[in-house]
Amino acid sequence: MTALRTFNAVLGRDIFVTGRELPSFLAQVVIQPFFTLFIFGKVLTQIGFVQGNFSEVLLPGVVALNGFLGALQNTTLPLVLDFSWTREIEDRLLAPMPIAMVAVEKMVFGAMRGLLAAILMIPIGFAILGLTWPASSLPLVLVVLVLGSLAGAAIGMVIGTSVPPRRINIMFAVILTPLMFTGSTQFPWSSLNDDLLWFKVVCALNPLTYASEAMRAVLLPNSQNIALWISLLVLVGAIGLFGAIGVRGFMRRALD
């Protein structure tokens, strides 16, 4: 019980700090997806370069992307800072709870920030694109966003404990950019034909694809998507796999 109370106290402190840093957090998670929706969903649609229903496909993918990458970045960057310059992690390790729970708290907090980033984009997307989602779909949308954010946080834990601090800038170019553009956020995965089979396989290896496809399966059930149960199963598997690898990496770095 002491470990659980400590876990909740540490998580509560991180949430309180987020409230104090809210303007910078909003700038981090809103500006890029806002312009993505505006240019690809609004401008290109109105000038006729994309079909009118493209925004219906784009918005679920961008919301999933914002949750996934928001969680990944908000797990990775604090870890890099804690293990290198600030050394704040040393205070966490002295708390009366197992080291593994410190790592889990980092992932849970990163996932919460990612989830908030995703939820913020829903009304923004509605306002930009003039769309609405049925209220009956929102509980399942929330489930998908929670799983997608946890998957992003788990991958962020792996990156944050394995990439040297001096190479963190390279990491964003080498890892994050491919994750963004192979996550099926701007297109349905099933729409990739045999001429792009290699790219279809690459996208299938990206957990973000299943977050995007799960969102569309909930909101666009009549379109061709990966079956919802498959996407949810893959997301749960990614959370377990990358979470376990990340916790091991965290414990290794913490005990060095």
CSV table of C-alpha atoms in Angstrom, one decimal:
chain,number,residue,atom,x,y,z
A,1,MET,CA,0.0,0.0,0.0
A,2,THR,CA,2.9,2.4,0.7
A,3,ALA,CA,4.2,1.8,-2.8
A,4,LEU,CA,0.8,2.5,-4.3
A,5,ARG,CA,0.3,5.7,-2.3
A,6,THR,CA,3.8,6.9,-3.3
A,7,PHE,CA,3.0,6.1,-6.9
A,8,ASN,CA,-0.2,8.2,-6.8
A,9,ALA,CA,1.6,11.0,-5.0
A,10,VAL,CA,4.4,11.1,-7.7
A,11,LEU,CA,1.8,11.0,-10.5
A,12,GLY,CA,-0.2,13.7,-8.8
A,13,ARG,CA,2.9,15.9,-8.6
A,14,ASP,CA,3.6,15.4,-12.3
A,15,ILE,CA,-0.1,16.3,-13.2
A,16,PHE,CA,0.2,19.4,-11.1
A,17,VAL,CA,3.4,20.5,-12.9
A,18,THR,CA,1.5,20.0,-16.2
A,19,GLY,CA,-1.1,22.4,-15.1
A,20,ARG,CA,1.6,25.0,-14.4
A,21,GLU,CA,3.1,24.4,-17.8
A,22,LEU,CA,-0.2,24.3,-19.7
A,23,PRO,CA,0.5,27.1,-22.3
A,24,SER,CA,3.8,25.5,-23.5
A,25,PHE,CA,2.2,22.1,-23.4
A,26,LEU,CA,-0.7,23.3,-25.6
A,27,ALA,CA,1.7,24.9,-28.1
A,28,GLN,CA,3.6,21.6,-28.3
A,29,VAL,CA,0.6,19.4,-29.0
A,30,VAL,CA,-1.8,21.6,-31.0
A,31,ILE,CA,0.1,23.7,-33.5
A,32,GLN,CA,1.4,21.0,-35.8
A,33,PRO,CA,-1.8,18.9,-36.0
A,34,PHE,CA,-3.8,22.1,-36.4
A,35,PHE,CA,-2.0,23.0,-39.6
A,36,THR,CA,-2.1,19.4,-40.8
A,37,LEU,CA,-5.9,19.4,-40.5
A,38,PHE,CA,-6.2,22.9,-42.0
A,39,ILE,CA,-4.0,22.3,-45.0
A,40,PHE,CA,-4.8,18.7,-45.9
A,41,GLY,CA,-8.4,18.6,-44.7
A,42,LYS,CA,-9.6,22.2,-45.5
A,43,VAL,CA,-7.4,23.9,-48.1
A,44,LEU,CA,-6.7,20.9,-50.4
A,45,THR,CA,-10.3,19.8,-50.2
A,46,GLN,CA,-11.7,23.3,-51.1
A,47,ILE,CA,-9.3,23.7,-54.1
A,48,GLY,CA,-10.2,20.2,-55.3
A,49,PHE,CA,-6.9,18.4,-54.9
A,50,VAL,CA,-8.4,15.8,-52.6
A,51,GLN,CA,-12.0,14.3,-52.4
A,52,GLY,CA,-14.5,15.9,-50.2
A,53,ASN,CA,-14.7,12.9,-47.8
A,54,PHE,CA,-11.0,12.9,-47.2
A,55,SER,CA,-11.4,14.9,-44.0
A,56,GLU,CA,-13.5,12.1,-42.6
A,57,VAL,CA,-10.6,9.8,-43.0
A,58,LEU,CA,-8.0,12.3,-42.0
A,59,LEU,CA,-9.4,13.5,-38.6
A,60,PRO,CA,-9.5,10.1,-36.9
A,61,GLY,CA,-5.9,9.5,-38.0
A,62,VAL,CA,-4.6,12.9,-36.8
A,63,VAL,CA,-6.3,12.5,-33.5
A,64,ALA,CA,-4.7,9.0,-33.1
A,65,LEU,CA,-1.3,10.4,-34.2
A,66,ASN,CA,-1.5,13.3,-31.7
A,67,GLY,CA,-2.2,10.9,-28.8
A,68,PHE,CA,0.5,8.4,-29.9
A,69,LEU,CA,3.3,10.9,-30.6
A,70,GLY,CA,2.3,13.1,-27.7
A,71,ALA,CA,2.7,10.2,-25.3
A,72,LEU,CA,5.9,9.1,-26.9
A,73,GLN,CA,7.5,12.5,-26.8
A,74,ASN,CA,6.3,13.3,-23.2
A,75,THR,CA,7.8,10.0,-22.1
A,76,THR,CA,11.1,10.2,-24.0
A,77,LEU,CA,12.2,13.7,-23.4
A,78,PRO,CA,11.7,13.8,-19.6
A,79,LEU,CA,13.7,10.5,-19.4
A,80,VAL,CA,16.6,11.9,-21.4
A,81,LEU,CA,16.7,15.0,-19.2
A,82,ASP,CA,16.3,13.1,-16.0
A,83,PHE,CA,19.1,10.6,-16.8
A,84,SER,CA,21.5,13.3,-18.1
A,85,TRP,CA,21.3,16.9,-17.1
A,86,THR,CA,18.8,17.4,-14.3
A,87,ARG,CA,19.3,14.1,-12.5
A,88,GLU,CA,15.8,14.5,-11.1
A,89,ILE,CA,15.4,10.8,-11.5
A,90,GLU,CA,17.6,10.2,-8.5
A,91,ASP,CA,14.9,11.7,-6.2
A,92,ARG,CA,12.3,9.4,-7.8
A,93,LEU,CA,14.5,6.4,-7.2
A,94,LEU,CA,14.7,7.2,-3.5
A,95,ALA,CA,10.9,7.1,-3.1
A,96,PRO,CA,9.5,4.1,-1.2
A,97,MET,CA,8.4,2.1,-4.2
A,98,PRO,CA,10.1,-0.4,-6.6
A,99,ILE,CA,12.2,0.9,-9.4
A,100,ALA,CA,9.9,-0.7,-11.9
A,101,MET,CA,7.0,1.3,-10.6
A,102,VAL,CA,8.9,4.5,-11.2
A,103,ALA,CA,9.2,3.5,-14.9
A,104,VAL,CA,5.5,2.6,-15.0
A,105,GLU,CA,4.6,6.0,-13.5
A,106,LYS,CA,6.7,7.7,-16.3
A,107,MET,CA,4.7,5.8,-18.9
A,108,VAL,CA,1.3,6.4,-17.3
A,109,PHE,CA,2.1,10.1,-17.1
A,110,GLY,CA,3.3,10.3,-20.6
A,111,ALA,CA,0.2,8.4,-21.8
A,112,MET,CA,-2.0,10.9,-19.9
A,113,ARG,CA,-0.4,13.8,-21.6
A,114,GLY,CA,-0.8,12.0,-25.0
A,115,LEU,CA,-4.5,11.3,-24.2
A,116,LEU,CA,-5.1,15.0,-23.4
A,117,ALA,CA,-3.3,16.0,-26.6
A,118,ALA,CA,-5.6,13.7,-28.6
A,119,ILE,CA,-8.8,14.8,-26.9
A,120,LEU,CA,-7.9,18.5,-27.5
A,121,MET,CA,-7.7,17.8,-31.2
A,122,ILE,CA,-11.3,16.5,-31.5
A,123,PRO,CA,-13.2,19.8,-31.0
A,124,ILE,CA,-10.5,21.6,-33.0
A,125,GLY,CA,-10.9,19.2,-35.8
A,126,PHE,CA,-14.7,19.6,-35.7
A,127,ALA,CA,-14.3,23.3,-35.9
A,128,ILE,CA,-11.9,23.3,-38.8
A,129,LEU,CA,-13.5,20.5,-40.9
A,130,GLY,CA,-17.1,21.0,-40.0
A,131,LEU,CA,-17.5,17.3,-38.9
A,132,THR,CA,-19.2,15.7,-35.9
A,133,TRP,CA,-18.9,12.2,-34.5
A,134,PRO,CA,-21.9,10.3,-33.1
A,135,ALA,CA,-22.0,10.4,-29.3
A,136,SER,CA,-22.5,6.7,-29.1
A,137,SER,CA,-19.0,6.1,-30.6
A,138,LEU,CA,-17.2,8.3,-28.0
A,139,PRO,CA,-16.7,5.7,-25.3
A,140,LEU,CA,-15.0,3.3,-27.7
A,141,VAL,CA,-13.0,6.2,-29.2
A,142,LEU,CA,-11.8,6.9,-25.7
A,143,VAL,CA,-10.7,3.2,-25.3
A,144,VAL,CA,-8.8,3.4,-28.6
A,145,LEU,CA,-7.1,6.6,-27.6
A,146,VAL,CA,-6.1,5.3,-24.2
A,147,LEU,CA,-4.5,2.2,-25.8
A,148,GLY,CA,-2.8,4.2,-28.5
A,149,SER,CA,-1.4,6.6,-25.9
A,150,LEU,CA,-0.1,3.8,-23.7
A,151,ALA,CA,1.5,2.2,-26.8
A,152,GLY,CA,3.2,5.5,-27.6
A,153,ALA,CA,4.4,5.9,-24.0
A,154,ALA,CA,5.8,2.3,-24.0
A,155,ILE,CA,7.8,3.0,-27.2
A,156,GLY,CA,8.9,6.3,-25.7
A,157,MET,CA,10.2,4.5,-22.6
A,158,VAL,CA,12.3,2.2,-24.9
A,159,ILE,CA,13.7,5.2,-26.8
A,160,GLY,CA,14.3,7.3,-23.8
A,161,THR,CA,16.3,4.6,-22.0
A,162,SER,CA,18.3,3.5,-25.1
A,163,VAL,CA,19.2,6.6,-27.0
A,164,PRO,CA,22.2,8.6,-25.7
A,165,PRO,CA,21.3,12.2,-24.7
A,166,ARG,CA,23.8,13.6,-27.2
A,167,ARG,CA,21.9,11.9,-30.1
A,168,ILE,CA,18.3,12.8,-29.1
A,169,ASN,CA,18.0,15.3,-32.0
A,170,ILE,CA,19.0,12.6,-34.5
A,171,MET,CA,16.4,10.3,-32.9
A,172,PHE,CA,13.6,12.6,-33.8
A,173,ALA,CA,14.7,12.6,-37.5
A,174,VAL,CA,15.4,8.9,-37.7
A,175,ILE,CA,12.6,7.5,-35.6
A,176,LEU,CA,9.7,9.9,-35.2
A,177,THR,CA,9.4,11.0,-38.9
A,178,PRO,CA,9.1,7.4,-40.2
A,179,LEU,CA,6.6,6.6,-37.4
A,180,MET,CA,4.5,9.6,-38.4
A,181,PHE,CA,4.4,8.8,-42.1
A,182,THR,CA,4.0,5.0,-41.9
A,183,GLY,CA,1.2,5.1,-39.3
A,184,SER,CA,-1.7,5.2,-41.8
A,185,THR,CA,-2.8,8.5,-40.4
A,186,GLN,CA,-3.5,10.1,-43.7
A,187,PHE,CA,-4.8,7.1,-45.5
A,188,PRO,CA,-6.6,3.8,-44.8
A,189,TRP,CA,-4.1,0.9,-44.6
A,190,SER,CA,-6.3,-1.3,-46.8
A,191,SER,CA,-6.2,1.2,-49.6
A,192,LEU,CA,-2.5,0.4,-50.3
A,193,ASN,CA,-2.5,-1.8,-53.4
A,194,ASP,CA,0.0,-4.4,-54.6
A,195,ASP,CA,2.2,-1.9,-56.2
A,196,LEU,CA,2.9,-0.5,-52.7
A,197,LEU,CA,3.1,-3.9,-51.0
A,198,TRP,CA,6.5,-3.2,-49.4
A,199,PHE,CA,5.1,0.0,-47.9
A,200,LYS,CA,2.0,-1.8,-46.8
A,201,VAL,CA,4.2,-4.2,-44.9
A,202,VAL,CA,6.2,-1.4,-43.3
A,203,CYS,CA,3.0,0.3,-42.2
A,204,ALA,CA,1.7,-3.0,-40.7
A,205,LEU,CA,4.8,-3.1,-38.5
A,206,ASN,CA,4.0,0.4,-37.0
A,207,PRO,CA,1.7,0.2,-33.9
A,208,LEU,CA,0.4,3.7,-34.8
A,209,THR,CA,-1.3,2.1,-37.9
A,210,TYR,CA,-3.5,0.1,-35.6
A,211,ALA,CA,-4.4,3.1,-33.5
A,212,SER,CA,-5.4,5.0,-36.7
A,213,GLU,CA,-7.3,2.0,-38.1
A,214,ALA,CA,-9.1,1.4,-34.8
A,215,MET,CA,-10.3,5.0,-34.8
A,216,ARG,CA,-11.6,4.6,-38.3
A,217,ALA,CA,-13.2,1.2,-37.6
A,218,VAL,CA,-15.2,2.9,-34.8
A,219,LEU,CA,-16.1,6.1,-36.6
A,220,LEU,CA,-16.3,4.8,-40.2
A,221,PRO,CA,-17.6,1.3,-39.8
A,222,ASN,CA,-18.8,1.0,-43.5
A,223,SER,CA,-15.3,1.7,-44.9
A,224,GLN,CA,-12.6,-0.9,-45.4
A,225,ASN,CA,-10.5,-1.0,-42.2
A,226,ILE,CA,-8.5,-3.5,-40.2
A,227,ALA,CA,-10.9,-5.3,-38.0
A,228,LEU,CA,-11.3,-3.5,-34.7
A,229,TRP,CA,-10.5,-6.5,-32.5
A,230,ILE,CA,-7.3,-7.1,-34.4
A,231,SER,CA,-6.2,-3.4,-34.0
A,232,LEU,CA,-7.0,-3.5,-30.2
A,233,LEU,CA,-5.2,-6.8,-29.8
A,234,VAL,CA,-2.1,-5.4,-31.5
A,235,LEU,CA,-2.1,-2.3,-29.4
A,236,VAL,CA,-2.4,-4.3,-26.2
A,237,GLY,CA,0.5,-6.5,-27.4
A,238,ALA,CA,2.6,-3.5,-28.3
A,239,ILE,CA,2.0,-2.0,-24.8
A,240,GLY,CA,3.1,-5.3,-23.2
A,241,LEU,CA,6.1,-5.9,-25.4
A,242,PHE,CA,7.6,-2.4,-25.5
A,243,GLY,CA,6.5,-1.7,-21.9
A,244,ALA,CA,8.5,-4.7,-20.7
A,245,ILE,CA,11.6,-3.8,-22.8
A,246,GLY,CA,11.3,-0.2,-21.6
A,247,VAL,CA,11.1,-1.1,-17.9
A,248,ARG,CA,14.1,-3.3,-18.3
A,249,GLY,CA,16.0,-0.5,-20.0
A,250,PHE,CA,14.9,1.9,-17.2
A,251,MET,CA,16.1,-0.4,-14.5
A,252,ARG,CA,19.4,-0.9,-16.2
A,253,ARG,CA,20.0,2.9,-16.6
A,254,ALA,CA,18.8,3.5,-13.0
A,255,LEU,CA,21.2,1.0,-11.5
A,256,ASP,CA,24.2,2.1,-13.5
